[in-house]
mmCIF file of C-alpha atoms in Angstrom:
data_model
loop_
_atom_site.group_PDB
_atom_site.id
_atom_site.type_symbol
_atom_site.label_atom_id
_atom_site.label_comp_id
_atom_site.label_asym_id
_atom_site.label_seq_id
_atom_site.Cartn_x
_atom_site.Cartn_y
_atom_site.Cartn_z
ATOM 1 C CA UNK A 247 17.160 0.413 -10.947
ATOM 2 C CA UNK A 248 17.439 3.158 -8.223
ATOM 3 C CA UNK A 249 16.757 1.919 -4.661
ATOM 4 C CA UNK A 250 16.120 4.468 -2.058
ATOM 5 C CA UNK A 251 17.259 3.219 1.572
ATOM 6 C CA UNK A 252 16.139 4.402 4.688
ATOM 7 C CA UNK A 253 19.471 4.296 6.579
ATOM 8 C CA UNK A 254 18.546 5.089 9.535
ATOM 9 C CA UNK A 255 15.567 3.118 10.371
ATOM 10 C CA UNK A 256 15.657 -0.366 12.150
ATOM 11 C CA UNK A 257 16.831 -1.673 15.331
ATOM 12 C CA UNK A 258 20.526 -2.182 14.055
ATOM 13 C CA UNK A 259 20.295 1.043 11.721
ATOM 14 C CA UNK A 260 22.868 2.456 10.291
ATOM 15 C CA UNK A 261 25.328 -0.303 10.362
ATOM 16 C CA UNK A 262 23.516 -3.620 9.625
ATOM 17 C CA UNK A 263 20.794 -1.777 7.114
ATOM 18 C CA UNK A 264 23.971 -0.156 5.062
ATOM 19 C CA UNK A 265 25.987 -2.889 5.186
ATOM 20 C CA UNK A 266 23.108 -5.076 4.126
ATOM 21 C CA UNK A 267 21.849 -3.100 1.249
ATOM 22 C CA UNK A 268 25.470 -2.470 0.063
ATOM 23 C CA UNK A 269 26.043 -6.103 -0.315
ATOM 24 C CA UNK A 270 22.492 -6.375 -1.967
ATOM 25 C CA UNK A 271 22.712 -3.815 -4.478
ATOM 26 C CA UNK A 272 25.724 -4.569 -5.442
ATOM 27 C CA UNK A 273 25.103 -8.249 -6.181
ATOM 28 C CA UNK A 274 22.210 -6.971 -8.340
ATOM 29 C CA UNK A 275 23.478 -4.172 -9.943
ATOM 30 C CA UNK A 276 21.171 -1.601 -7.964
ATOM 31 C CA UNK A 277 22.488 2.067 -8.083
ATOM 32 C CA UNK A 278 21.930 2.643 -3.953
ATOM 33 C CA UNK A 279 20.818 5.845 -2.531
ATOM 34 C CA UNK A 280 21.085 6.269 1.065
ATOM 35 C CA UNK A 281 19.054 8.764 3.188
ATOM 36 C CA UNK A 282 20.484 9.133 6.696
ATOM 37 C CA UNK A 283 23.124 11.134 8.664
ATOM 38 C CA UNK A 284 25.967 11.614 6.603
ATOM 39 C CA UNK A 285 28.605 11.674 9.481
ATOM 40 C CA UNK A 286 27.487 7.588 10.512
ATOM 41 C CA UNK A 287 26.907 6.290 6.656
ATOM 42 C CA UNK A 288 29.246 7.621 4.882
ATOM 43 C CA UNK A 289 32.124 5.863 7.731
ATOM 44 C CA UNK A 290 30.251 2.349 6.955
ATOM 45 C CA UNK A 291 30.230 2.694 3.192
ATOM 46 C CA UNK A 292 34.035 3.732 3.147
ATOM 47 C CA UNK A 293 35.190 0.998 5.414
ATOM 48 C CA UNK A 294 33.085 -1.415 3.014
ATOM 49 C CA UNK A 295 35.218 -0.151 0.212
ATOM 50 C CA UNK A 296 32.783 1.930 -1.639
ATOM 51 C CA UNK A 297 33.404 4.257 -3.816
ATOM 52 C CA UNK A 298 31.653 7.814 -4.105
ATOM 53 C CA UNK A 299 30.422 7.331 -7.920
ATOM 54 C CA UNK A 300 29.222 3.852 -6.996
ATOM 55 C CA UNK A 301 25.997 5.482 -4.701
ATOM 56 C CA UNK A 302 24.272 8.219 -3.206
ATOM 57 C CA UNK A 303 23.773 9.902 -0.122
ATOM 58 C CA UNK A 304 21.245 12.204 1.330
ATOM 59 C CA UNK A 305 21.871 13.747 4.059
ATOM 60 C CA UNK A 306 19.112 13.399 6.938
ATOM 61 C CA UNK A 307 19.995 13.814 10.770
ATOM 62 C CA UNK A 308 16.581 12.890 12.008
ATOM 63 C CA UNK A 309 15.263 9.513 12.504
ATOM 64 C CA UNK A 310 11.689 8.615 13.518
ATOM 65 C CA UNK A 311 11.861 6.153 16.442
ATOM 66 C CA UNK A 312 9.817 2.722 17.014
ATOM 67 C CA UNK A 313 7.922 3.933 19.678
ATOM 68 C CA UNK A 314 6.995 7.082 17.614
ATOM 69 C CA UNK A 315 3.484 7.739 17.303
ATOM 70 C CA UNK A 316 3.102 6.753 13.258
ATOM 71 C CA UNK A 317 1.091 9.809 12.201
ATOM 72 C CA UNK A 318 4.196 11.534 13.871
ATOM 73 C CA UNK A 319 5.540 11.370 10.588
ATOM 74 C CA UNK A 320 3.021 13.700 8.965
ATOM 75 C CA UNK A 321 3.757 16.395 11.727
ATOM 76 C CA UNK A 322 6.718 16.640 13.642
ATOM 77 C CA UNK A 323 8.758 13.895 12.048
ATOM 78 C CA UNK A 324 8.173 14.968 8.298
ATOM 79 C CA UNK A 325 11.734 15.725 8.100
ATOM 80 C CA UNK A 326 12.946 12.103 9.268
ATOM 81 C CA UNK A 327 14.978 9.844 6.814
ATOM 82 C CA UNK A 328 12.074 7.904 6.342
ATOM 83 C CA UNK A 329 9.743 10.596 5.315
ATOM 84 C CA UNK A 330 12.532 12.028 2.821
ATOM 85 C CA UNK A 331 13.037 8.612 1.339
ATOM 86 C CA UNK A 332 9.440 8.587 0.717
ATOM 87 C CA UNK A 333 9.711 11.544 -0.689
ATOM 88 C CA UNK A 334 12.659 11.000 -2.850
ATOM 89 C CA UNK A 335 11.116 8.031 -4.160
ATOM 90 C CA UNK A 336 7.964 9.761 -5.374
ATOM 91 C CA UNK A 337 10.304 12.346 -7.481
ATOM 92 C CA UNK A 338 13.571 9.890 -8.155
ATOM 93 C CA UNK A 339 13.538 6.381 -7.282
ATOM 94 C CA UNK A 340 12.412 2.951 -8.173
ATOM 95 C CA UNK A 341 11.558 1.266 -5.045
ATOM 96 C CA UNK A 342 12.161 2.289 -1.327
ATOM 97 C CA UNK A 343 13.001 0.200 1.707
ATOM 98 C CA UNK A 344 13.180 0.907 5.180
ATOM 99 C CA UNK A 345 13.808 -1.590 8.708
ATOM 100 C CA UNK A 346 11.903 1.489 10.531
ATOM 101 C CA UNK A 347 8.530 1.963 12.363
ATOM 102 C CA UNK A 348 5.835 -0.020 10.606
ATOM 103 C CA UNK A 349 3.015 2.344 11.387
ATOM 104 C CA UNK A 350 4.820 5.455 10.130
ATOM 105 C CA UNK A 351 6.148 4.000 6.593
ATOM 106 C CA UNK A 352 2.357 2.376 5.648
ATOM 107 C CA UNK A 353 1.458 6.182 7.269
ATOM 108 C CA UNK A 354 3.679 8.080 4.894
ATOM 109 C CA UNK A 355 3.730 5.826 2.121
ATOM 110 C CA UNK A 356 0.034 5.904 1.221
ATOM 111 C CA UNK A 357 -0.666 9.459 2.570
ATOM 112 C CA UNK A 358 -1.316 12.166 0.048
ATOM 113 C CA UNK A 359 0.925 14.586 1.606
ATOM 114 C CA UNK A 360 3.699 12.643 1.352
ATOM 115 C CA UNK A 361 3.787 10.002 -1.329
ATOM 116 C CA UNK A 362 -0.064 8.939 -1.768
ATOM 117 C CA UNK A 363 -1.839 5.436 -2.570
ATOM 118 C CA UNK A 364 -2.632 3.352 -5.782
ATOM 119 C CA UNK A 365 -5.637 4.487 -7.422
ATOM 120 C CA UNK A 366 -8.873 2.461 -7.141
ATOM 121 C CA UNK A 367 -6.974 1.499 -3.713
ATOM 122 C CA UNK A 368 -9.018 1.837 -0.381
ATOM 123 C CA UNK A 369 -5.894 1.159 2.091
ATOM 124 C CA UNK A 370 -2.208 -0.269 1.723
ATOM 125 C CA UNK A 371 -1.007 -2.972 3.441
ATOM 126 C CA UNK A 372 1.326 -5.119 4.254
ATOM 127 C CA UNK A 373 1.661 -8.572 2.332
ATOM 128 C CA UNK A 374 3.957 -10.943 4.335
ATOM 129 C CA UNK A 375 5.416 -14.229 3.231
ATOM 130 C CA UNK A 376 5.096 -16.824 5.337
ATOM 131 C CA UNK A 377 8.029 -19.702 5.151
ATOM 132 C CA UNK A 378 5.702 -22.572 4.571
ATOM 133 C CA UNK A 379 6.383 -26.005 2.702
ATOM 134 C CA UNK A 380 4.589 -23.537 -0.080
ATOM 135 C CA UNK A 381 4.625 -19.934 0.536
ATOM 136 C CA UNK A 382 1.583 -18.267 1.469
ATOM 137 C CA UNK A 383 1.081 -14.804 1.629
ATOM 138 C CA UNK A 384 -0.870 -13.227 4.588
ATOM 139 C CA UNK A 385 -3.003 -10.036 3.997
ATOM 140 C CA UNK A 386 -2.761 -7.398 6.081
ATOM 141 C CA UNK A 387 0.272 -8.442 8.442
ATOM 142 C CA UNK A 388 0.112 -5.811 10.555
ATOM 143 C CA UNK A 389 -0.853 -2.000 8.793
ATOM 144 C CA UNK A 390 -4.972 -1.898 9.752
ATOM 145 C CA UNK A 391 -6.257 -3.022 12.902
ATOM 146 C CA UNK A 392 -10.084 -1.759 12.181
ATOM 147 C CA UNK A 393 -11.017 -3.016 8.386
ATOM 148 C CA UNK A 394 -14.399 -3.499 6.484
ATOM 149 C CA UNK A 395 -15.546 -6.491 4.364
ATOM 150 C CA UNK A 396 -14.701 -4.231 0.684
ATOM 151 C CA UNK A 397 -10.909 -3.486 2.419
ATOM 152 C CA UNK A 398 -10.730 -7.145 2.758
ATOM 153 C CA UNK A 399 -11.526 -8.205 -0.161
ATOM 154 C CA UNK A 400 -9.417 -6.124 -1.645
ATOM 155 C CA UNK A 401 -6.503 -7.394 0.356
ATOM 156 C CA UNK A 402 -7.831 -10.422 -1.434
ATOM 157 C CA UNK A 403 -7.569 -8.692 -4.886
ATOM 158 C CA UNK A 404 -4.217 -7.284 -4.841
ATOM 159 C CA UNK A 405 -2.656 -10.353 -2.437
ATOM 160 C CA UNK A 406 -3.859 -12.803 -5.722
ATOM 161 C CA UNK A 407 -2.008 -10.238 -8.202
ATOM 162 C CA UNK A 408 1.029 -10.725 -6.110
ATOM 163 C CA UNK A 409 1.041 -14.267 -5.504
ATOM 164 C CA UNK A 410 -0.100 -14.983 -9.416
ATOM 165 C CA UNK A 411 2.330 -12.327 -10.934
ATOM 166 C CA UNK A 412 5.774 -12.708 -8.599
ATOM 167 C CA UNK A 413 5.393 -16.079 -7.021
ATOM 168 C CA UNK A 414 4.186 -17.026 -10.295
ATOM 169 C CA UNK A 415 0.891 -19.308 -8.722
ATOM 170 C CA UNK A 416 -1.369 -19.493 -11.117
ATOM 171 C CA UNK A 417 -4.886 -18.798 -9.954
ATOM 172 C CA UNK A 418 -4.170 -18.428 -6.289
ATOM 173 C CA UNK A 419 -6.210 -20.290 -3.407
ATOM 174 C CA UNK A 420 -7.817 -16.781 -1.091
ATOM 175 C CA UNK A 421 -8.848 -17.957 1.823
ATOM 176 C CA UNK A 422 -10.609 -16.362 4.516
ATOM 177 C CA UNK A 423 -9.135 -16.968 7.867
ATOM 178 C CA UNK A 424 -11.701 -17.533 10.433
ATOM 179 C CA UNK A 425 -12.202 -19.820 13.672
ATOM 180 C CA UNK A 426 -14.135 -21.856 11.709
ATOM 181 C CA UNK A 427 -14.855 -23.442 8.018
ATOM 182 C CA UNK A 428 -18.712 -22.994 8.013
ATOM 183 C CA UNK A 429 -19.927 -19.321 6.298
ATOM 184 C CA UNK A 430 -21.760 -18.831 9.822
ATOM 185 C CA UNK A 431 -18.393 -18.648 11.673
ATOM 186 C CA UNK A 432 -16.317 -15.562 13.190
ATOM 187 C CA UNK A 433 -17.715 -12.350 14.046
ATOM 188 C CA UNK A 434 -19.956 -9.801 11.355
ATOM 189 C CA UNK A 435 -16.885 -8.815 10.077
ATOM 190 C CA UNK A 436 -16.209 -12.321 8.804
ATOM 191 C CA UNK A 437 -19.361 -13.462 8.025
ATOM 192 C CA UNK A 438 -19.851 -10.113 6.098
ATOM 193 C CA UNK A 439 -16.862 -10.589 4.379
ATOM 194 C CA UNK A 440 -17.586 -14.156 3.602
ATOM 195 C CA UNK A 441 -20.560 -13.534 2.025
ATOM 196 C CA UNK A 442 -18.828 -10.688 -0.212
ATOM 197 C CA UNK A 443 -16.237 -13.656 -0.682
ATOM 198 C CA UNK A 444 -18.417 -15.389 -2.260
ATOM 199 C CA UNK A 445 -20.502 -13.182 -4.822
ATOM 200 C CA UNK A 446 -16.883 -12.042 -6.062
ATOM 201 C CA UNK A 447 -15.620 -13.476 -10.080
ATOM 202 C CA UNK A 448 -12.414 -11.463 -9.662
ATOM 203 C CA UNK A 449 -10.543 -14.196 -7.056
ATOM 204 C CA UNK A 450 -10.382 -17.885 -6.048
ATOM 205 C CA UNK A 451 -12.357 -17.810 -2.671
ATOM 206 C CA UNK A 452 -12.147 -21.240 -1.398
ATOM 207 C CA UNK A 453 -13.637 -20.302 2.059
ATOM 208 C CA UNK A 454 -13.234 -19.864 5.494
ATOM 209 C CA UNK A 455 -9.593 -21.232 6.448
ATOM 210 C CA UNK A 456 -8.668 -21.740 10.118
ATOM 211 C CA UNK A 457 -4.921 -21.485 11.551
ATOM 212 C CA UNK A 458 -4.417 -24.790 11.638
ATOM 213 C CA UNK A 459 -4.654 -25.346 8.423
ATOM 214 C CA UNK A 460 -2.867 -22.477 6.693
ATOM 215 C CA UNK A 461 0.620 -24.478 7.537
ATOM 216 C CA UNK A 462 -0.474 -27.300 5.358
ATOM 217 C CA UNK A 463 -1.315 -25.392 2.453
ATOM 218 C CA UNK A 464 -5.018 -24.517 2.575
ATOM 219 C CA UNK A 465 -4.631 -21.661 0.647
ATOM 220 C CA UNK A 466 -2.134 -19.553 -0.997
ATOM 221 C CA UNK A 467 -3.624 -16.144 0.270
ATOM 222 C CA UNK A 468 -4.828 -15.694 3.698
ATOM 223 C CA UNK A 469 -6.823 -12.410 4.196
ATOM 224 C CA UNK A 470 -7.500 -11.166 7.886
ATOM 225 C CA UNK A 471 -7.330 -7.964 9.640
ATOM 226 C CA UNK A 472 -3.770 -6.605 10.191
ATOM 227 C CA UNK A 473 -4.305 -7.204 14.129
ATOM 228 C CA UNK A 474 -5.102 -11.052 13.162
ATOM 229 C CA UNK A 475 -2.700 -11.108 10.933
ATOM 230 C CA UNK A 476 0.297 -9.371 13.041
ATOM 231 C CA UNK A 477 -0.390 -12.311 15.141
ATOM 232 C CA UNK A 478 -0.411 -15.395 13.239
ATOM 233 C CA UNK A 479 3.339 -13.689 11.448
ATOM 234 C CA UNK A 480 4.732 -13.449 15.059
ATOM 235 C CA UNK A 481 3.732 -16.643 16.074
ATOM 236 C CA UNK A 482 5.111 -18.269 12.748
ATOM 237 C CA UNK A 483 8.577 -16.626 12.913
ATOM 238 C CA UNK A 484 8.355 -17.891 16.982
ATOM 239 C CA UNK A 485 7.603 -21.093 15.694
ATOM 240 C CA UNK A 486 10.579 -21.460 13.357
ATOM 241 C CA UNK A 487 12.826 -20.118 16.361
ATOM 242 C CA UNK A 488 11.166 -22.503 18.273
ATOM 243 C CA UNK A 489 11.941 -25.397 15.846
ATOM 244 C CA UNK A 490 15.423 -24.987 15.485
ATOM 245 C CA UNK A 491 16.406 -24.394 18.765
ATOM 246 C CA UNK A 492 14.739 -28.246 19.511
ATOM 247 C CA UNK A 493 16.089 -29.772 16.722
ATOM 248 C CA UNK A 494 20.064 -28.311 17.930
ATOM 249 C CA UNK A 495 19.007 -29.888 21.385
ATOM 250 C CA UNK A 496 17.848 -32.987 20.065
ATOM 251 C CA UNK A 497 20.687 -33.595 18.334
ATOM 252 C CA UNK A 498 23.466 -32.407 20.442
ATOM 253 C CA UNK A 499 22.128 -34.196 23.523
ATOM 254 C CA UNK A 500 24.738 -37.109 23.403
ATOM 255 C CA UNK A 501 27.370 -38.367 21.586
ATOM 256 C CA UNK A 502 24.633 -41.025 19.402
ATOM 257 C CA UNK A 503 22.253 -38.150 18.994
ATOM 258 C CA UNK A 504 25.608 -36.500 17.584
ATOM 259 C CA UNK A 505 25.857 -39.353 15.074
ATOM 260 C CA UNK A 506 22.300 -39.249 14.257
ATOM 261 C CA UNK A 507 22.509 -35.273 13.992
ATOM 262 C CA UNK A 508 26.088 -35.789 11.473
ATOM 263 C CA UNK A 509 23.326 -38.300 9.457
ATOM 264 C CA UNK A 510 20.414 -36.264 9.033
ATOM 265 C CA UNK A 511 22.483 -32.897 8.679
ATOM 266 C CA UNK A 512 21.240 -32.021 5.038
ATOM 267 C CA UNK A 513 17.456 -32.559 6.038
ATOM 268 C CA UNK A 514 18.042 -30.519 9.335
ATOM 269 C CA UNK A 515 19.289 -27.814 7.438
ATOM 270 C CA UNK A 516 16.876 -27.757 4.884
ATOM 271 C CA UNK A 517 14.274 -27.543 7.321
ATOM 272 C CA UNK A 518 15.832 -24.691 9.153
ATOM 273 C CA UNK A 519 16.281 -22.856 5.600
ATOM 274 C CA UNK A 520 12.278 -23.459 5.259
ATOM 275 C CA UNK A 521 11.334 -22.002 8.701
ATOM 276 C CA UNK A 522 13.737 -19.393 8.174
ATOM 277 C CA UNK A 523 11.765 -15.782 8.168
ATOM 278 C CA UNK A 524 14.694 -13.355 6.505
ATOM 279 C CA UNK A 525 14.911 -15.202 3.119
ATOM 280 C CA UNK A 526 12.161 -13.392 2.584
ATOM 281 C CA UNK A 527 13.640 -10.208 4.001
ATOM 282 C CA UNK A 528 11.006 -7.998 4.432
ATOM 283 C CA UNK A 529 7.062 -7.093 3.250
ATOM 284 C CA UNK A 530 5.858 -5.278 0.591
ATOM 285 C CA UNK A 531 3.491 -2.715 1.301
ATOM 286 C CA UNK A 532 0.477 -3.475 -1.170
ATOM 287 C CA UNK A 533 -1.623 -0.086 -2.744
ATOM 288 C CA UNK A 534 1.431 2.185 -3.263
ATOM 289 C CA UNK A 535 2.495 3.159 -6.979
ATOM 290 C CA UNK A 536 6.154 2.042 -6.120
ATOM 291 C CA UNK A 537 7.520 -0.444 -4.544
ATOM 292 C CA UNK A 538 7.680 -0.129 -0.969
ATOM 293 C CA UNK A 539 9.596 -2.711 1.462
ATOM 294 C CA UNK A 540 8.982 -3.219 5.198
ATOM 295 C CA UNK A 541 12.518 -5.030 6.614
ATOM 296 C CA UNK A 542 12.090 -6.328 10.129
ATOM 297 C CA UNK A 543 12.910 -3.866 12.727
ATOM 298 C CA UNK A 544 15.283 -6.079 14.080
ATOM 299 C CA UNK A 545 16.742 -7.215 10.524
ATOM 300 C CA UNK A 546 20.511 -8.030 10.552
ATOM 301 C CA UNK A 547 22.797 -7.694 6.989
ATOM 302 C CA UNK A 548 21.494 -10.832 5.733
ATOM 303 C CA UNK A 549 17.636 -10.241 6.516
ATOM 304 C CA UNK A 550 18.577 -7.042 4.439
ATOM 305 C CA UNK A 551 20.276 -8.196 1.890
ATOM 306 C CA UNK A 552 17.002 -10.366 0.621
ATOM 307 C CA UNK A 553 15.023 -7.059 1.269
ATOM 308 C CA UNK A 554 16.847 -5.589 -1.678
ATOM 309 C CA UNK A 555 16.049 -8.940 -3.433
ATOM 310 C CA UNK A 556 12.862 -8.401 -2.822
ATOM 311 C CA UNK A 557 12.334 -4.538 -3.780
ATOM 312 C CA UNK A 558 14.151 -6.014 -7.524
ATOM 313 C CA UNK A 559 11.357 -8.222 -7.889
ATOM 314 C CA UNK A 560 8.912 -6.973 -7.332
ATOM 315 C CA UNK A 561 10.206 -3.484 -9.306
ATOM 316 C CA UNK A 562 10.660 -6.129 -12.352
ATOM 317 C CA UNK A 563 7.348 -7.894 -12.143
ATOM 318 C CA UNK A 564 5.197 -4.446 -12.545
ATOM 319 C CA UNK A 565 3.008 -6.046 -9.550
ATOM 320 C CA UNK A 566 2.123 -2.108 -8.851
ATOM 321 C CA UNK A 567 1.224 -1.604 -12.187
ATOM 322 C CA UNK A 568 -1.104 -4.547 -12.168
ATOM 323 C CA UNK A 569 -2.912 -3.852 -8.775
ATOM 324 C CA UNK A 570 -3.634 -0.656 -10.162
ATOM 325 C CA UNK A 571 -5.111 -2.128 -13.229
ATOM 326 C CA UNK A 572 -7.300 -4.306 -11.084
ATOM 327 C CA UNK A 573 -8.316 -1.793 -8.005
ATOM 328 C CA UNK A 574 -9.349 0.656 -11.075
ATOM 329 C CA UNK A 575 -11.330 -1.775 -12.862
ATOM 330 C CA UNK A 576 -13.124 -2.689 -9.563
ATOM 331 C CA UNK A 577 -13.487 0.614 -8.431
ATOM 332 C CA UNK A 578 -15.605 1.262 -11.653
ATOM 333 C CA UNK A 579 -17.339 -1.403 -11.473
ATOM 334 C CA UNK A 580 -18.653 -0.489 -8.065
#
């Protein structure tokens, strides 16, 4: 497998993205190829002991910032490592992944002048894990703000290909999150969608769903706009933080909580391992014809190095292949 990297993307870019994807590859036997300026990654990868046959490096000086306007990238930013990734992974690679502006990869990655979306496919977007006592995926996370009921349900579509195929969940749970469980809930939008929900053989619809209840395993799909959905990943990965900051003062508060802490240290730390966002390592971006990763902008080594996990997976579970299969079937239908 070839993985194309966006060095330079990412909060921590190039050091903690080539470090991290280094480690990755290598523990998986991915042939890396780095796009990024030559005079920062190629210092990193010799100080990490690599050897010149053992990747590949393409040399980019520009980098699209975070606060970049995303359709930037289609105009003055074209020539950014992200955009050349994209590009090299349309001609030469297996999968891409990039820590770098969100709007500009789902942007490039599923516009025709630079890499282009799945056939059958409406819009891409981004399918996030959330670090649940069962995973659930959330659909869109964050790549479309404005959507229709037929873009939601295919979220739906290709978020139950995912789930069934690489989580291996057979028949996944969609459900609709809404404010509400009753079909009359939410704004037109929802109730649209709901209805279209419903009337649809090609998922599990089990309903409306409402934030409370996605935690304790409602569903194993959750479909909502990517503004909705942006929100509810935030406030999950704050929520973990949240957790295991208390738990480290609860248990360090004296020396019985100490005791206590020393007693219940296997639990604690399998909680913290359950709440914890960068096992996971990054999103997929769902409607592309290769496999596309989002990393967290702010990803460290070892957020990255289950990124590359990630891109392997889903590269060896033909999930693209499949949501093709299904958004061409549908689209025929229609």
């Amino acid at each position: 497998m070839k993985l194309i990297i966006d060095a330079m993307g990412g909060d921590n870019a190039p050091l903690e993205i080539v470090k991290g994807a280094w480690k990755g590859c290598r523990e998986h036997g991915i042939f890396p190829v780095f796009v990024g300026d030559t005079d920062k990654v190629k210092p990193i990868l010799d100080q990490l002991g690599a050897k010149e046959e053992e990747y590949a490096l393409r040399d980019c000086k520009k980098s699209i910032a975070m606060e970049d306007d995303p359709m930037s990238i289609l105009r003055e930013n074209r020539d950014c490592s992200m955009a050349e990734g994209l590009k090299l992974l349309k001609s030469d690679g297996d999968a891409f992944l990039s820590a770098g502006n969100t709007g500009a990869l789902v942007t490039g990655a599923s516009s025709r002048v630079i890499f282009g979306k799945t056939r059958g496919v409406k819009r891409a977007a981004i399918a996030s894990v959330l670090p649940l006592t069962n995973p659930v995926l959330l659909m869109d996370s964050g790549a479309n703000i404005e959507v229709s009921p037929e873009e939601l349900l295919q979220f739906a579509v290709m978020g139950s290909a995912y789930m069934e195929h690489l989580m291996k969940v057979p028949s996944p749970r969609v459900g609709l999150i809404n404010n509400g469980s009753e079909s009359t809930k939410g704004t037109a939008l929802y109730r649209e969608s709901h209805e279209l929900f419903s009337r649809t053989d090609s998922i599990n619809f089990i309903g409306n769903v409402e934030g409370r209840d996605v935690p304790l395993g409602a569903c194993d799909v959750c479909v909502c706009d990517g503004f909705v959905g942006n929100i509810i990943l935030k406030l999950c990965e704050g929520f973990g933080k949240f957790m295991s900051a208390s738990l480290k003062e609860m248990f360090y508060h004296d020396t019985l909580s100490k005791l206590g802490g020393l007693l219940a240290k296997k639990g604690i730390k399998d909680l913290k391992d359950r709440l914890d966002h960068k096992k996971y390592g990054g999103a997929p971006i769902l409607g592309i014809p290769k496999p596309v990763i989002k990393a967290h902008g702010s990803s460290t080594a070892e957020a990255v190095v289950s990124a590359v996990r990630q891109a392997l997976y889903f590269h060896e579970n033909g999930i693209c292949k499949k949501i093709e299969e299904l958004c061409s079937n549908k689209s025929r239908e229609e």
